[in-house]
PDB file of C-alpha atoms and ligand atoms in Angstrom:
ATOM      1  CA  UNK A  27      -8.948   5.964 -15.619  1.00 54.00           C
ATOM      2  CA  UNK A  28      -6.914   8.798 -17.296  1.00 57.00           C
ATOM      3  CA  UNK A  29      -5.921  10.335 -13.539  1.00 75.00           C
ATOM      4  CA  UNK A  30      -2.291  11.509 -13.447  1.00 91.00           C
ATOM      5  CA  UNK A  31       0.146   9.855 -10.634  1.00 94.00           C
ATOM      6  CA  UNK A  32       1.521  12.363  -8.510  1.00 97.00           C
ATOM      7  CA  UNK A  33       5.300  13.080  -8.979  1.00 98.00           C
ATOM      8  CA  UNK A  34       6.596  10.750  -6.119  1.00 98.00           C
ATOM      9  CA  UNK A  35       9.701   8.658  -5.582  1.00 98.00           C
ATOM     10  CA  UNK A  36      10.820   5.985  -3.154  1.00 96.00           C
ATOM     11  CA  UNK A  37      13.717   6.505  -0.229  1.00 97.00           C
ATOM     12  CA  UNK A  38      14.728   4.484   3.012  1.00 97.00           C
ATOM     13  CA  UNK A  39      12.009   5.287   5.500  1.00 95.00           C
ATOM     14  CA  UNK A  40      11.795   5.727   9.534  1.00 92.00           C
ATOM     15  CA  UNK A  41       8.836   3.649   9.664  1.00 91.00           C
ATOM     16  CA  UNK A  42      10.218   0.495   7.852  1.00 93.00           C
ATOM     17  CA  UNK A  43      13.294  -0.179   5.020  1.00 95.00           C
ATOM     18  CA  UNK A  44      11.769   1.575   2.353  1.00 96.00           C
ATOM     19  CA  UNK A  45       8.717   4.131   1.920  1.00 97.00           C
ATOM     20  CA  UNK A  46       7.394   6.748  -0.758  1.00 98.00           C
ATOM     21  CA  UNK A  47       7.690  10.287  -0.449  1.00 98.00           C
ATOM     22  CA  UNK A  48       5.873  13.363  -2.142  1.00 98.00           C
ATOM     23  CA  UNK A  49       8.039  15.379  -4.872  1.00 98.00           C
ATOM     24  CA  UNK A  50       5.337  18.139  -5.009  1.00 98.00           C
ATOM     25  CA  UNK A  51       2.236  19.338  -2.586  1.00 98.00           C
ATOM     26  CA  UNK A  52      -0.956  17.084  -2.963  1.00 98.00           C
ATOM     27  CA  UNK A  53      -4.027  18.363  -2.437  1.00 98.00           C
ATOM     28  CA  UNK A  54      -6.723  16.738  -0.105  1.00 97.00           C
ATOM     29  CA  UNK A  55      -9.006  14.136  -1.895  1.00 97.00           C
ATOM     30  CA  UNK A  56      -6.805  13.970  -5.223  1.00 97.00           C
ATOM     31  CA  UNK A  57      -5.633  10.926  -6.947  1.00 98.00           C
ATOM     32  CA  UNK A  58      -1.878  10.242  -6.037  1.00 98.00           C
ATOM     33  CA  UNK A  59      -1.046   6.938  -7.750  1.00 98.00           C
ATOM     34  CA  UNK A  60      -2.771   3.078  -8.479  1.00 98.00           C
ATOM     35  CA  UNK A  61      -0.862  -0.303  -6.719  1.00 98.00           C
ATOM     36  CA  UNK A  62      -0.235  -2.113  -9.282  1.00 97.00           C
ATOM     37  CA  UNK A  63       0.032  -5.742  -9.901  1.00 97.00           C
ATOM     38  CA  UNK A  64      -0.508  -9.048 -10.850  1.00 97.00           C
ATOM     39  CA  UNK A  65      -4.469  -9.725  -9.919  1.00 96.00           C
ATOM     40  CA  UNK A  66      -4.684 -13.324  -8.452  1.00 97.00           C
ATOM     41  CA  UNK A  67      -7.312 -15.592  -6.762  1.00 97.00           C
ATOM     42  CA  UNK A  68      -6.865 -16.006  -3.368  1.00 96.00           C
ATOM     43  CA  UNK A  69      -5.978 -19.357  -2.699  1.00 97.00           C
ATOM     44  CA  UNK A  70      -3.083 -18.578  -5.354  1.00 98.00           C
ATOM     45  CA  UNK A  71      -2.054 -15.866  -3.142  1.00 97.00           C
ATOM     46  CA  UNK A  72      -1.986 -17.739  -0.030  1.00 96.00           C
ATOM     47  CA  UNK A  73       0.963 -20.393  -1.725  1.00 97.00           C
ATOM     48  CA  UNK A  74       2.405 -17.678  -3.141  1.00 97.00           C
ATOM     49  CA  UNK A  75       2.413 -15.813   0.490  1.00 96.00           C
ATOM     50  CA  UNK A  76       4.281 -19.032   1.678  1.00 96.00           C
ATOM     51  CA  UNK A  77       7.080 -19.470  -0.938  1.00 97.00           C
ATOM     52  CA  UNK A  78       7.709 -15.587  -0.613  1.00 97.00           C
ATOM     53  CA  UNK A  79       8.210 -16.105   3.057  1.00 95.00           C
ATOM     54  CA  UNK A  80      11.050 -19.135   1.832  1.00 96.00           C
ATOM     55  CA  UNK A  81      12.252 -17.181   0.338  1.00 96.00           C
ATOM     56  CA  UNK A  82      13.208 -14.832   2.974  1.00 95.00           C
ATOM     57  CA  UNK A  83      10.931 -11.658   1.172  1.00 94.00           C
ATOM     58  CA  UNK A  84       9.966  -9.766   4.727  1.00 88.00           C
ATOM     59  CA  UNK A  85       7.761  -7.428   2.722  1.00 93.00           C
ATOM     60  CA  UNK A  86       4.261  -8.462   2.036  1.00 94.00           C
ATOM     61  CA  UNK A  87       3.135  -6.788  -1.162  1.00 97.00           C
ATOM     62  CA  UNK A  88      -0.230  -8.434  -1.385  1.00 97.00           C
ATOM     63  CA  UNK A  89      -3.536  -6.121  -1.402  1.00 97.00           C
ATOM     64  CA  UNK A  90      -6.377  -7.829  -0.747  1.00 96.00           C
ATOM     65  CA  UNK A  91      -9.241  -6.143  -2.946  1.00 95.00           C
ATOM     66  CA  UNK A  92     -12.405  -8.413  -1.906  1.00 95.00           C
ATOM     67  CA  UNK A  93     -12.910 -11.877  -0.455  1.00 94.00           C
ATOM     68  CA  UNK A  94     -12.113 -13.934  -3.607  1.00 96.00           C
ATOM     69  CA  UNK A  95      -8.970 -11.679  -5.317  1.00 96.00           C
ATOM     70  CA  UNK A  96      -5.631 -10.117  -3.842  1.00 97.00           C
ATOM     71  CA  UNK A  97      -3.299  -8.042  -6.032  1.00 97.00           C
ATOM     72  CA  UNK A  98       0.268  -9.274  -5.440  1.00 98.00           C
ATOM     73  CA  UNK A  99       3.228  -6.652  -6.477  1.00 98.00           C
ATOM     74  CA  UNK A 100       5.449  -8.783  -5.289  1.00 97.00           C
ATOM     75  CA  UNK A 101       7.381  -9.579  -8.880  1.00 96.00           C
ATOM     76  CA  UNK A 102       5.075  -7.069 -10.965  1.00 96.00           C
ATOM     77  CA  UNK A 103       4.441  -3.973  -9.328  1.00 95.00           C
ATOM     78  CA  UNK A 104       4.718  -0.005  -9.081  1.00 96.00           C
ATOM     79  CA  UNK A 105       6.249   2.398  -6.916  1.00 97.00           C
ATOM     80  CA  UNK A 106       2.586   1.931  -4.639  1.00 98.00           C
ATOM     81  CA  UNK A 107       3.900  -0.816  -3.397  1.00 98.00           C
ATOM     82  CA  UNK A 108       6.417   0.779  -1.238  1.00 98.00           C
ATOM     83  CA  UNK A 109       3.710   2.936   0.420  1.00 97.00           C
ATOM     84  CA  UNK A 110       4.250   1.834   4.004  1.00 96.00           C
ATOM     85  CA  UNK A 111       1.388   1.524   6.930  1.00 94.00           C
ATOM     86  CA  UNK A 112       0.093   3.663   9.464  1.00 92.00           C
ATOM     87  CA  UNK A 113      -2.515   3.321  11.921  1.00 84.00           C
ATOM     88  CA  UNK A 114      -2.654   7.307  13.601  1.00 66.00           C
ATOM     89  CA  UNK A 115      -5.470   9.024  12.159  1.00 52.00           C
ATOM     90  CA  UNK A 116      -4.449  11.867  14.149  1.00 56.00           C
ATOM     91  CA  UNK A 117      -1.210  12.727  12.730  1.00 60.00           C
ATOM     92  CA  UNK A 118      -1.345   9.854  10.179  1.00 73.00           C
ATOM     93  CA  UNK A 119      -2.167   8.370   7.330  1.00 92.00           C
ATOM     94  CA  UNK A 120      -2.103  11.181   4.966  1.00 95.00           C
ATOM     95  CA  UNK A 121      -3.627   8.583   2.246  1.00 97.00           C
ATOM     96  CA  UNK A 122      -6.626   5.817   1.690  1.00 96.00           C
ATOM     97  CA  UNK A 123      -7.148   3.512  -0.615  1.00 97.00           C
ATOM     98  CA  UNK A 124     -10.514   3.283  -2.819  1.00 97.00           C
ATOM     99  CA  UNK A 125     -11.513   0.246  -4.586  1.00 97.00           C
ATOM    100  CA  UNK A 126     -12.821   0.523  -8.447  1.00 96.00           C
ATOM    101  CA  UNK A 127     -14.117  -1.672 -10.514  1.00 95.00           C
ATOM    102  CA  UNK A 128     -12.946  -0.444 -14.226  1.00 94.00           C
ATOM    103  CA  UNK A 129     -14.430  -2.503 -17.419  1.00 95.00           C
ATOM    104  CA  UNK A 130     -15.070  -5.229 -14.927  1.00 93.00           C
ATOM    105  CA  UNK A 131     -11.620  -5.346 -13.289  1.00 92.00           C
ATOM    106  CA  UNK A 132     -11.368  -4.409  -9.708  1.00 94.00           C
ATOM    107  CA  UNK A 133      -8.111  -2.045  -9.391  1.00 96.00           C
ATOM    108  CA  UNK A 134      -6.663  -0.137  -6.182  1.00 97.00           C
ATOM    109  CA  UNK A 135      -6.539   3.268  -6.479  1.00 98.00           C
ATOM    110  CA  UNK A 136      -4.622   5.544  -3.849  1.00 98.00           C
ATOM    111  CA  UNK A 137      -5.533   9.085  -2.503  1.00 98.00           C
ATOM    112  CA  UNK A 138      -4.937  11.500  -0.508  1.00 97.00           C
ATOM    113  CA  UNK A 139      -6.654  12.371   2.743  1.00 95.00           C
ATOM    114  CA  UNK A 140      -5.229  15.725   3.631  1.00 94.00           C
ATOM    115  CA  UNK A 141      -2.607  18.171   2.110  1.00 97.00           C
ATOM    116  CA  UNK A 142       0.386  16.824   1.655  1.00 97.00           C
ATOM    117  CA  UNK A 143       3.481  18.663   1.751  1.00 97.00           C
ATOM    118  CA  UNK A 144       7.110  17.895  -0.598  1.00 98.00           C
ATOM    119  CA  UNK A 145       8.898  15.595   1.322  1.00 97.00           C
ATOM    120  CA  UNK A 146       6.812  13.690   3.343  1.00 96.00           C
ATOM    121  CA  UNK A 147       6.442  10.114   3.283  1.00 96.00           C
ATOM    122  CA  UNK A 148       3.343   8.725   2.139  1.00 97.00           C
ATOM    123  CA  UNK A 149       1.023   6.153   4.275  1.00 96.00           C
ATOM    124  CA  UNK A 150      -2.187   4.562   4.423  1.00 96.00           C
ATOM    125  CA  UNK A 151      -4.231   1.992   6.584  1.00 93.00           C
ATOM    126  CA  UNK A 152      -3.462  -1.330   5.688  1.00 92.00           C
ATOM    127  CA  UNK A 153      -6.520  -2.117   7.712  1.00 85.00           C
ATOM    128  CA  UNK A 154      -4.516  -5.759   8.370  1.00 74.00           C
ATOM    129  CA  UNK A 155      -7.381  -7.982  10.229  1.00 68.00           C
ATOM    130  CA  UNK A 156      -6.594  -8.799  14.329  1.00 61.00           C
ATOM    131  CA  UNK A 157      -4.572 -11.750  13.947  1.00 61.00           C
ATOM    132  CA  UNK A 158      -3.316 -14.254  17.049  1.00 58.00           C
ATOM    133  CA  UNK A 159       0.158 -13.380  15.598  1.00 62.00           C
ATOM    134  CA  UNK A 160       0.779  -9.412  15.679  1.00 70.00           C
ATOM    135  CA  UNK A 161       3.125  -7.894  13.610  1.00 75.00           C
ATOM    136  CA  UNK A 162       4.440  -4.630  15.716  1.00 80.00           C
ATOM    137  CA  UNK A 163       3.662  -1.447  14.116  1.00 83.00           C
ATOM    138  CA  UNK A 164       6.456   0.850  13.531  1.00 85.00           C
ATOM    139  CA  UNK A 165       4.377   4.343  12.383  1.00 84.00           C
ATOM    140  CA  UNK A 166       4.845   5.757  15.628  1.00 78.00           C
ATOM    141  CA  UNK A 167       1.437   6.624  16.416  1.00 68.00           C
ATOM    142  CA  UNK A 168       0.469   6.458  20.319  1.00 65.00           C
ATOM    143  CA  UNK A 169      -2.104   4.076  20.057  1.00 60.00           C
TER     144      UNK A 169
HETATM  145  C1  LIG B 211       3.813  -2.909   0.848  1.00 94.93           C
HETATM  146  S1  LIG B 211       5.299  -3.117   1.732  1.00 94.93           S
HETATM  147  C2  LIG B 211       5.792  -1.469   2.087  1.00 94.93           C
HETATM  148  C3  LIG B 211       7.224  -1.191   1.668  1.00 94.93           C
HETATM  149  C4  LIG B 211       8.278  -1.739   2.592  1.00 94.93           C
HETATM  150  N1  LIG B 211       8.660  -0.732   3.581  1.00 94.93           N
HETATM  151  C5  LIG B 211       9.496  -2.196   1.821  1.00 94.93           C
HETATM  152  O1  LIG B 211      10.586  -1.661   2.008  1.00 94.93           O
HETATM  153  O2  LIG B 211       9.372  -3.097   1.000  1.00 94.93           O
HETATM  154  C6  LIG B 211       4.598  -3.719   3.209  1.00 94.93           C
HETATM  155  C7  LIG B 211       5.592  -4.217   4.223  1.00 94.93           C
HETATM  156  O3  LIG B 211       6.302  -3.113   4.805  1.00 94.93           O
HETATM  157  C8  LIG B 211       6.414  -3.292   6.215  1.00 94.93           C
HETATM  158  N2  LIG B 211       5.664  -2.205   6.880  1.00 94.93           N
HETATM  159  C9  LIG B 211       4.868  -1.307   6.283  1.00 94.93           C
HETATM  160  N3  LIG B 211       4.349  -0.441   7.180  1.00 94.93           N
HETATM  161  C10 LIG B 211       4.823  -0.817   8.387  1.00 94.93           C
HETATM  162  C11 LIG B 211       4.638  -0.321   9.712  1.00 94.93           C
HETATM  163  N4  LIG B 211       3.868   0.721   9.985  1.00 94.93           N
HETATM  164  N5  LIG B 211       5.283  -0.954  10.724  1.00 94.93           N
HETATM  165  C12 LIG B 211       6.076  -2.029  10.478  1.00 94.93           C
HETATM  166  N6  LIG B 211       6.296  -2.548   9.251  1.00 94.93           N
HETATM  167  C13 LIG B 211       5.679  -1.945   8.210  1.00 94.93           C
HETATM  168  C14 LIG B 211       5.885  -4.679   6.536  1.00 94.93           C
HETATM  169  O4  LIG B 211       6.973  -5.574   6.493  1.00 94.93           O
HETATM  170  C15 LIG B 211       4.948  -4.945   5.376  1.00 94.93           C
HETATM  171  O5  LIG B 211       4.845  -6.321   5.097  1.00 94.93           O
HETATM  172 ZN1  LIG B 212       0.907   2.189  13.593  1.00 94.93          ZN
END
């Protein structure tokens, strides 16, 4: 994978504490920038997921790639990781995320939907499953 990130950095965001924003125009459909992290089994993720939440971490920066493996960014990660959520595909998310599997390794890789202009904030569908406990979402969108 020899794609180049997108010139990006990270700022306080309206939708939650902090979010990533664009530092030049993005074309629809090009490669903006890989989550990175430490790829761990799922069972390891779920204590993990638990001692994060001790320890008072209110962020969850665990990607789910398939059924058995979750990347967690938690300790080891990029600037993906503050890529916040959005549910709108009307006005939003200007992103997606595609799943690859590179010399056997399944790795997240992050791009964009539409054109994106220099200064706005980058966001994708977590695509969270329905859960008994919701977690309010802050995007904005209507529905
Ligand atoms: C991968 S982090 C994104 C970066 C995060 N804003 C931060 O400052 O660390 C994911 C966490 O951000 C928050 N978040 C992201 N998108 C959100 C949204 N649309 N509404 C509410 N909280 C959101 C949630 O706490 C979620 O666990
Ligand atoms: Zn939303």
């Amino acid at each position: 994978m020899q794609a180049r990130t997108k010139s990006l950095k990270f700022q306080r965001s309206k939708i939650h504490s902090w979010g990533v924003i664009a530092l030049q125009s993005i074309e629809p459909e090009d490669f903006v920038i890989e989550y990175i992290g430490e790829l761990v089994r799922s069972k390891v993720a779920d204590l993990r997921e638990r001692r994060y939440e001790k320890m008072g971490i209110d962020s969850s920066y665990l990607f789910r790639v398939d059924a058995e493996n979750v990347v967690d960014a938690t300790k080891h990660g990029g600037l993906a990781r503050f890529i916040n959520h959005s549910c709108d595909a009307r006005i939003l998310p200007n992103c997606y995320t595609k799943i690859l599997t590179v010399e056997g390794q399944k790795r997240i890789f992050i791009y964009s939907k539409k054109h994106i202009k220099v200064g706005e904030e980058l966001t994708y569908d977590y695509k969270f499953p329905f859960e008994e406990q919701k977690i309010p979402c802050l995007c904005g969108a209507e529905r």
